[in-house]
Amino acid sequence: MGWPSYFGRVWDKAVRSLAKKKSAEPDNPNMALRAPAITPRRTVTRAFNSKFRRIASAKGCQLSCEVQAGTLTVDRRLHDMAITPRQKGATTARRQHAPARAKFLDRIEPFFGGKDVIGGPLLLATIAALLFTNSPLRESYERFWDTQLHFGFGRQLISHSLAEWIDHALLPLFFIIIGADVKRELVRGALSELRTAIFPMAGAIGGMLVPVFLFWLIARDSEAMTGWGTVITMDTAFGLALIGLFATRLPDGVRALFLAFAAIDDIGGLLVIAAAYSDAIYIDGLLIAAIGFAAIYLLRHLRWGASIPYVLLAIILWVGILRSGIHTTIAGVLLGFLVPVYPRLGRNDFADNVQDEIDEFQQAHRHALGEGEGADARRSEKKAQERLGYLDEMTSATHATGERVIMLLSPWISYVVLPLFALSNVRVHISPDLIADSFHSTLAPAILIGLCLGKPVGFLSFSWIATRLGLARLPDNVRWPMIAAIGSLAGIGFTISLFISGLAFSDGGLQEIASLAIIVASALAGLTGYAALRVAARLSV
């Protein structure tokens, strides 16, 4: 739907369009009438819906409404901007004329569409980075990302390269989503109850311990050992995209289990970044960050609604973490944990509070239509607009802040932050020398075996042991081949693995070997996961 805007989505999708005024009156071509779309989030209870249906049966208002992501919006699209029946028929015909094209577009849709962070733009940016770093433009390309960008105030000066600013200033936005996702799973999701949390928790612990153990077996007593953190985490975006290819053939529990597993895996990765790959800690920076954190927490406790103070305090928290020597991605995680996962207004309270306002809006709208252009019509129009503003604010309060933050940031993360991260950080100069060094180094096989073998074996074995001991049970409709597929997808390290490799190795040669191994391991794990998902989907039919 594009970037969220409040009043632009006040009444667009709440219920079926209210009946046309009277058959004698001409239709208004500027109001698009549509049935409500089925969305994952149902913010209106059945009792609430029944009240809306009663209102929808009334005549006198041509207003199109439906519920989408808990927001009611006015549909003011011009008729000539909407898809016509002829265009719709032409689209259907093209799918019949070119089935291969239609099938291809259906296949790539999970990589470029959806409300979550998606992996398609990141994949394209990675390919572009590899092409640039292995072309005659290589030196100019790398020199651009190494350009220093300075920020100063008085005698205080902060200077980093463009690539480092992307890591320090933009990548924390991605970690805000990670922190909010983890909190949502812990508070309201699969990890909120011990019985449902043990299965993914056991698998995630195995998915972290086994890869690190295999890495240690191969790379111990060598300089490559500092890169052990590269095999800890998984890439959620690519995994979700591959699961999306089989969304109609796999139970919903597969995606939910993958997200729960990814949440615990992310916690492990964040702890590794904070504990193992942070430089010297400066107390003054921690104090600044603590002040920002406490102030945000206080505003939340006071139920402060305006967003500007939160943004300013978030910047203070980020500056404190940057000053402290801890990587600023931890600031993103802390902010994600501060985001509320429950809405300010429950659905029952919403239903009780808005019913009279809807009735008054309907009445004012009828009067505005029937009173021409006089003063009474203007007063009725003003009253109708006031009621819409009230409904807009009340509806906004039914949407959990965490979900709104994720919805707001996800397009920016998918299409700006992660592609820029790949363009600036993937610097693998593929050459016979690099390939030879990778074969003779312990680093490349340690990463390959850790991600491609350690992740699936650890996840599958530990979750199986927990089940056999009676500590956990398989989620409903989920079978072991699906668990094996999730374990294979966990081997896609990519984003966080590349990030940790940059923290772990100051030597450019080792970082190149690590980056090449991570890319190859992620590709192998993705292919293996795709094949495993095909088998699991076939068995689930």
XYZ file of C-alpha atoms in Angstrom:
541
model
C 0.000 0.000 0.000
C 2.996 2.283 0.211
C 4.160 4.256 3.181
C 1.626 4.657 5.989
C -0.297 7.874 6.389
C -2.977 8.330 8.938
C -5.737 10.442 7.465
C -5.153 9.058 4.008
C -6.396 5.739 5.399
C -9.210 6.831 7.734
C -12.179 5.008 6.239
C -10.995 3.107 3.179
C -11.659 -0.447 4.420
C -13.922 -0.905 7.503
C -17.021 -2.671 6.191
C -18.849 -3.076 2.906
C -19.655 0.196 1.211
C -22.662 1.935 2.630
C -25.683 1.785 0.320
C -26.024 4.390 -2.363
C -28.106 7.330 -1.303
C -31.263 6.886 -3.336
C -31.819 5.459 -6.759
C -33.070 8.857 -7.952
C -29.764 10.523 -7.136
C -26.829 10.190 -9.548
C -23.891 8.056 -8.507
C -20.766 9.794 -7.374
C -17.960 8.547 -9.654
C -15.260 9.700 -7.264
C -16.040 7.124 -4.602
C -14.695 3.632 -5.261
C -16.989 0.933 -3.832
C -15.236 -2.236 -2.802
C -15.817 -5.174 -0.530
C -13.515 -5.428 2.465
C -10.243 -7.225 1.876
C -9.343 -10.147 4.095
C -6.328 -9.138 6.136
C -4.250 -11.035 8.696
C -5.032 -8.551 11.440
C -8.730 -8.433 12.472
C -9.124 -5.386 14.699
C -12.902 -5.583 14.883
C -14.655 -8.303 16.822
C -17.710 -10.122 15.491
C -19.991 -8.096 17.715
C -18.337 -4.932 16.446
C -18.715 -6.101 12.860
C -22.411 -6.770 13.396
C -22.897 -3.145 14.457
C -21.082 -1.974 11.321
C -23.212 -4.227 9.155
C -26.332 -2.616 10.629
C -24.957 0.805 9.749
C -23.985 -0.362 6.277
C -27.595 -1.221 5.524
C -28.639 2.400 5.930
C -29.008 4.651 2.881
C -27.663 8.088 2.292
C -23.913 7.794 2.312
C -21.591 6.679 -0.475
C -18.581 5.794 1.630
C -16.280 2.868 0.936
C -14.904 1.217 4.052
C -12.890 -1.834 4.975
C -10.520 -2.863 7.757
C -6.866 -3.127 6.855
C -4.130 -3.304 9.467
C -6.521 -1.781 11.974
C -6.816 1.516 10.148
C -10.029 2.993 8.704
C -9.392 5.150 5.664
C -11.404 7.265 3.259
C -11.154 6.095 -0.348
C -10.943 9.228 -2.475
C -9.365 7.676 -5.557
C -10.614 9.112 -8.809
C -12.551 6.702 -10.973
C -10.145 7.028 -13.868
C -7.234 5.986 -11.616
C -8.850 2.693 -10.603
C -8.464 -0.475 -12.659
C -11.320 -0.801 -15.133
C -13.157 -4.061 -15.884
C -11.478 -4.103 -19.308
C -8.018 -3.778 -17.744
C -8.842 -6.532 -15.267
C -9.964 -8.794 -18.097
C -6.817 -7.998 -20.066
C -4.661 -8.915 -17.087
C -6.450 -12.251 -16.765
C -5.982 -12.909 -20.479
C -2.265 -12.117 -20.317
C -1.881 -14.695 -17.568
C -3.479 -17.243 -19.900
C -1.445 -16.162 -22.939
C 1.856 -16.162 -21.032
C 1.602 -18.752 -18.255
C 5.379 -18.992 -17.915
C 5.607 -15.245 -17.273
C 2.763 -15.389 -14.761
C 4.356 -18.319 -12.976
C 7.705 -16.496 -12.852
C 6.114 -13.393 -11.335
C 4.320 -15.534 -8.750
C 7.638 -17.121 -7.862
C 9.541 -13.899 -7.290
C 6.706 -12.094 -5.504
C 7.759 -13.306 -2.004
C 11.177 -11.730 -2.607
C 9.811 -8.302 -3.534
C 6.403 -7.999 -1.861
C 5.036 -8.351 1.648
C 4.770 -6.520 4.928
C 7.959 -8.034 6.376
C 11.561 -7.251 5.507
C 12.128 -8.883 2.118
C 15.263 -10.308 0.544
C 14.887 -9.475 -3.163
C 16.443 -5.975 -3.139
C 19.242 -7.254 -0.883
C 19.973 -10.077 -3.327
C 20.090 -7.695 -6.296
C 22.359 -5.300 -4.386
C 24.719 -8.162 -3.510
C 24.946 -9.210 -7.145
C 25.598 -5.593 -8.151
C 28.329 -5.260 -5.502
C 30.040 -8.430 -6.738
C 29.915 -7.146 -10.318
C 31.364 -3.760 -9.381
C 34.153 -5.176 -7.193
C 35.200 -7.509 -9.993
C 35.093 -4.946 -12.804
C 37.445 -2.214 -14.038
C 35.457 0.214 -11.849
C 36.584 -1.577 -8.710
C 38.967 1.085 -7.377
C 36.554 3.976 -7.975
C 33.706 1.973 -6.481
C 35.583 1.146 -3.282
C 37.042 4.637 -3.042
C 33.501 6.033 -3.071
C 32.387 3.932 -0.093
C 35.636 4.794 1.736
C 35.023 8.549 1.370
C 35.140 10.195 4.778
C 32.045 11.969 6.065
C 32.616 14.403 8.951
C 30.196 15.741 11.537
C 31.446 18.348 13.994
C 30.209 20.685 16.695
C 32.782 23.041 18.143
C 35.875 20.994 18.882
C 33.989 17.709 18.739
C 34.432 15.917 15.431
C 33.144 12.521 14.325
C 34.550 11.092 11.120
C 33.708 7.781 9.442
C 33.662 6.453 5.915
C 30.338 6.173 4.080
C 30.396 2.404 4.597
C 30.945 2.864 8.340
C 28.146 5.429 8.591
C 25.798 2.931 6.964
C 26.793 0.377 9.599
C 26.525 2.858 12.479
C 23.572 5.032 11.463
C 21.351 2.999 9.121
C 21.815 -0.614 10.159
C 20.442 0.077 13.689
C 17.064 0.678 11.998
C 17.123 -2.958 10.931
C 17.896 -3.976 14.504
C 14.914 -1.954 15.755
C 12.740 -4.348 13.766
C 14.676 -7.317 15.128
C 14.212 -6.075 18.705
C 10.502 -5.393 18.176
C 10.012 -8.831 16.578
C 11.801 -10.572 19.433
C 9.733 -8.691 22.028
C 6.505 -9.498 20.182
C 7.352 -13.200 20.141
C 8.305 -13.115 23.832
C 5.177 -11.238 24.931
C 2.451 -12.299 22.527
C 3.864 -14.911 20.166
C 5.109 -18.485 20.256
C 7.655 -17.703 22.987
C 5.132 -16.217 25.418
C 4.262 -19.596 26.963
C 6.790 -22.146 28.137
C 5.006 -25.062 26.505
C 5.095 -23.509 23.046
C 8.500 -21.878 23.510
C 10.537 -24.970 24.418
C 10.496 -26.490 20.921
C 11.938 -23.494 19.010
C 14.120 -22.619 21.998
C 15.730 -26.056 22.037
C 16.225 -25.955 18.270
C 17.718 -22.453 18.372
C 20.158 -23.380 21.138
C 21.297 -26.359 19.081
C 21.433 -24.162 15.988
C 23.927 -21.917 17.752
C 26.028 -24.390 19.767
C 26.632 -27.017 17.077
C 27.878 -24.550 14.394
C 30.211 -22.856 16.878
C 31.525 -26.251 18.007
C 32.189 -27.325 14.409
C 33.842 -23.969 13.712
C 36.055 -24.457 16.749
C 37.026 -27.977 15.670
C 38.216 -26.709 12.308
C 39.653 -23.258 13.092
C 41.030 -23.672 16.625
C 44.570 -22.434 17.242
C 44.420 -20.219 14.144
C 43.779 -16.563 13.512
C 40.480 -17.521 11.882
C 39.024 -18.412 15.291
C 38.014 -14.799 15.918
C 35.314 -15.231 13.253
C 33.331 -17.824 15.221
C 30.413 -15.404 15.540
C 29.745 -15.541 11.786
C 28.004 -18.927 12.155
C 25.719 -17.879 15.017
C 22.879 -16.100 13.256
C 20.527 -16.628 10.324
C 19.009 -14.301 7.742
C 15.277 -14.005 8.349
C 14.415 -12.127 5.129
C 15.654 -14.800 2.722
C 14.174 -17.601 4.820
C 10.729 -16.007 4.904
C 10.863 -15.396 1.153
C 11.590 -19.064 0.453
C 8.828 -20.196 2.824
C 6.519 -17.766 1.033
C 7.000 -19.725 -2.192
C 5.144 -22.619 -0.555
C 2.695 -20.580 1.540
C -0.377 -22.317 0.138
C 1.060 -25.819 0.519
C 2.496 -25.644 4.026
C 0.692 -25.109 7.352
C 0.878 -21.698 8.999
C 2.815 -23.288 11.856
C 5.924 -23.545 9.666
C 6.215 -19.790 9.277
C 5.367 -19.166 12.932
C 7.975 -21.701 14.049
C 10.586 -20.166 11.745
C 9.923 -16.697 13.208
C 10.143 -18.016 16.775
C 13.400 -19.804 15.963
C 14.742 -16.653 14.281
C 13.823 -14.527 17.323
C 15.908 -16.680 19.686
C 18.681 -16.893 17.104
C 18.718 -13.091 16.880
C 19.058 -12.823 20.650
C 22.142 -15.031 20.465
C 23.616 -12.946 17.677
C 23.013 -9.697 19.544
C 24.670 -11.039 22.670
C 27.664 -12.117 20.585
C 27.981 -8.662 19.009
C 27.710 -6.923 22.398
C 30.026 -9.257 24.303
C 32.624 -10.463 21.805
C 32.936 -7.740 19.185
C 32.745 -4.485 21.119
C 35.829 -2.379 21.790
C 36.729 -0.621 25.021
C 33.670 0.559 26.953
C 33.369 4.247 27.928
C 31.189 4.952 30.952
C 30.146 8.462 29.906
C 28.596 7.060 26.738
C 26.712 4.446 28.729
C 25.349 7.169 31.029
C 24.077 9.183 28.058
C 22.447 6.061 26.632
C 20.920 5.213 30.013
C 19.402 8.710 30.266
C 17.850 8.356 26.816
C 16.552 4.865 27.595
C 15.051 5.918 30.943
C 13.408 9.003 29.411
C 11.753 6.911 26.672
C 10.566 4.425 29.269
C 9.111 7.276 31.365
C 7.254 8.740 28.383
C 5.813 5.319 27.670
C 4.687 5.018 31.278
C 3.007 8.443 30.997
C 1.294 7.259 27.780
C 2.772 10.143 25.819
C 1.442 9.894 22.272
C 3.464 12.408 20.214
C 6.318 10.826 18.282
C 8.824 13.719 18.119
C 10.063 13.375 21.760
C 10.618 9.661 21.193
C 12.663 10.340 18.056
C 14.838 12.935 19.823
C 15.417 10.635 22.792
C 16.213 7.752 20.449
C 18.933 9.898 18.861
C 20.331 10.614 22.348
C 20.361 6.890 23.110
C 22.108 6.207 19.779
C 24.736 8.898 20.435
C 25.405 7.431 23.880
C 25.885 3.915 22.502
C 28.158 5.276 19.752
C 30.209 7.135 22.357
C 30.384 4.107 24.673
C 32.263 1.928 22.176
C 29.473 -0.641 21.919
C 28.270 -1.074 18.370
C 25.257 1.095 17.608
C 23.194 -1.875 16.435
C 22.638 -2.520 20.152
C 20.908 0.877 20.316
C 18.492 -0.384 17.683
C 17.791 -3.504 19.730
C 17.130 -1.470 22.890
C 14.731 0.792 21.027
C 12.975 -2.247 19.593
C 12.486 -3.645 23.091
C 10.988 -0.330 24.218
C 8.308 -0.374 21.525
C 4.905 -1.429 22.972
C 3.406 -4.624 21.589
C -0.118 -3.960 22.847
C -2.397 -1.242 21.415
C -3.393 1.762 23.494
C -7.074 0.971 22.930
C -8.572 -2.504 22.993
C -11.079 -3.621 20.405
C -13.967 -3.833 22.851
C -13.317 -0.310 24.108
C -13.010 0.850 20.523
C -16.382 -0.674 19.628
C -18.014 1.008 22.638
C -16.506 4.426 21.938
C -16.987 4.827 18.201
C -20.574 3.665 17.690
C -22.180 7.014 18.554
C -19.556 8.865 16.530
C -20.313 6.746 13.462
C -24.023 7.474 13.836
C -23.320 11.200 14.143
C -21.009 11.102 11.136
C -23.682 9.394 9.054
C -26.284 11.922 10.100
C -24.009 14.898 9.396
C -23.010 13.456 6.032
C -26.666 13.057 5.013
C -27.418 16.632 6.028
C -24.392 17.921 4.099
C -25.602 16.150 0.959
C -29.187 17.331 1.298
C -28.661 20.974 2.223
C -26.916 22.251 -0.887
C -24.184 24.912 -0.515
C -25.533 27.016 2.369
C -24.260 27.642 5.877
C -26.094 24.589 7.230
C -24.344 22.379 4.685
C -20.943 23.768 5.721
C -21.719 23.165 9.384
C -22.778 19.596 8.627
C -19.635 19.037 6.545
C -17.476 20.402 9.367
C -19.188 18.109 11.856
C -18.667 15.110 9.552
C -14.968 15.946 9.232
C -14.649 16.238 13.027
C -16.187 12.817 13.445
C -13.806 11.372 10.853
C -10.869 12.880 12.740
C -12.113 11.294 15.949
C -12.504 7.907 14.247
C -9.052 8.237 12.714
C -7.404 8.848 16.087
C -9.371 6.115 17.837
C -8.598 3.615 15.098
C -4.917 4.510 15.211
C -4.980 3.686 18.925
C -6.134 0.113 18.156
C -2.967 -0.588 16.198
C -0.062 -1.763 18.362
C 2.867 0.633 18.182
C 5.262 -2.229 17.513
C 3.325 -3.293 14.429
C 3.147 0.286 13.199
C 6.899 0.745 13.649
C 7.595 -2.469 11.740
C 5.155 -1.440 8.993
C 6.786 1.996 8.744
C 10.404 0.815 8.732
C 10.136 -2.394 6.684
C 10.038 -0.714 3.235
C 13.002 1.477 4.136
C 14.932 -1.504 5.497
C 14.128 -3.667 2.469
C 14.759 -1.124 -0.271
C 17.318 1.264 1.233
C 19.175 0.098 4.348
C 19.995 -3.524 3.512
C 20.834 -2.854 -0.166
C 23.177 -0.027 0.889
C 24.736 -2.344 3.454
C 25.387 -4.965 0.761
C 26.716 -2.421 -1.745
C 29.151 -0.960 0.779
C 30.243 -4.114 2.605
C 30.360 -6.903 0.004
C 33.876 -6.478 -1.380
C 34.904 -9.896 -2.606
C 37.504 -9.785 -5.351
C 36.986 -13.199 -6.873
C 40.285 -14.414 -8.258
C 42.300 -17.627 -8.470
C 44.427 -16.395 -5.559
C 41.383 -15.806 -3.334
C 39.950 -19.212 -4.180
C 43.296 -20.856 -3.482
C 43.656 -18.982 -0.188
C 40.132 -20.057 0.771
C 40.957 -23.707 0.152
C 44.162 -23.497 2.180
C 42.598 -21.481 5.013
C 40.704 -22.980 7.927
C 38.297 -20.032 7.882
C 36.336 -20.878 4.719
C 35.616 -24.546 5.553
C 34.791 -23.585 9.148
C 32.126 -21.143 7.930
C 30.810 -23.479 5.232
C 30.483 -26.457 7.555
C 29.212 -24.336 10.438
C 26.375 -22.803 8.406
C 25.496 -25.554 5.928
C 25.874 -28.513 8.298
C 25.970 -27.191 11.864
C 22.784 -25.110 11.655
C 20.428 -27.818 10.328
C 21.982 -30.598 12.418
C 21.879 -28.513 15.585
C 18.310 -27.333 15.098
C 16.949 -30.746 14.120
C 18.825 -32.777 16.735
C 18.155 -30.542 19.742
C 14.460 -30.118 18.931
C 14.143 -33.898 18.411
C 15.843 -34.591 21.762
C 13.532 -32.125 23.537
C 10.544 -33.867 21.972
C 11.752 -37.337 22.876
C 12.327 -36.249 26.482
C 8.744 -34.983 26.659
C 9.834 -31.386 27.189
C 8.365 -30.182 23.902
C 6.057 -31.321 21.137
C 5.723 -30.658 17.450
C 3.413 -27.735 16.624
C 0.055 -28.649 15.123
C 0.210 -29.950 11.531
C 4.007 -29.557 11.442
C 6.038 -32.642 10.555
C 9.706 -33.483 10.848
C 10.504 -32.908 7.139
C 9.305 -29.333 7.663
C 11.591 -29.016 10.695
C 14.500 -30.235 8.548
C 13.623 -27.585 5.952
C 13.622 -24.837 8.609
C 17.012 -26.060 9.819
C 18.383 -25.883 6.275
C 17.096 -22.325 5.844
C 18.847 -21.377 9.100
C 22.149 -21.871 7.283
C 21.510 -18.674 5.312
C 23.670 -16.389 7.448
C 24.295 -13.543 5.040
C 23.407 -10.092 6.449
C 24.399 -10.474 10.102
C 27.179 -12.943 9.251
C 28.716 -10.423 6.836
C 28.317 -7.732 9.463
C 30.032 -9.829 12.160
C 32.854 -10.761 9.774
C 33.558 -7.045 9.366
C 33.766 -6.699 13.153
C 35.866 -9.840 13.593
C 38.629 -9.290 11.032
C 40.699 -6.188 10.556
C 42.803 -8.031 7.983
C 41.355 -7.446 4.523
C 42.427 -10.859 3.236
C 40.644 -12.769 5.993
C 37.561 -10.608 5.622
C 37.438 -11.384 1.903
C 37.730 -15.110 2.585
C 35.009 -14.889 5.225
C 32.699 -12.895 2.914
C 33.175 -15.361 0.056
C 32.526 -18.320 2.360
C 29.389 -16.673 3.804
C 27.974 -15.943 0.342
C 28.687 -19.488 -0.905
C 27.337 -21.070 2.292
C 24.182 -18.934 2.168
C 23.586 -19.880 -1.466
C 24.057 -23.593 -0.708
C 21.817 -23.380 2.352
C 19.162 -21.544 0.331
C 19.173 -24.213 -2.389
C 19.084 -26.992 0.189
C 16.263 -25.275 2.060
C 14.290 -24.782 -1.137
C 14.638 -28.486 -2.023
C 13.664 -29.475 1.525
C 10.597 -27.220 1.395
C 9.528 -28.801 -1.906
C 9.751 -32.257 -0.345
C 7.925 -31.125 2.804
C 5.180 -29.453 0.745
C 4.727 -32.589 -1.344
C 4.442 -34.744 1.771
C 1.945 -32.382 3.406
C -0.554 -32.695 0.544
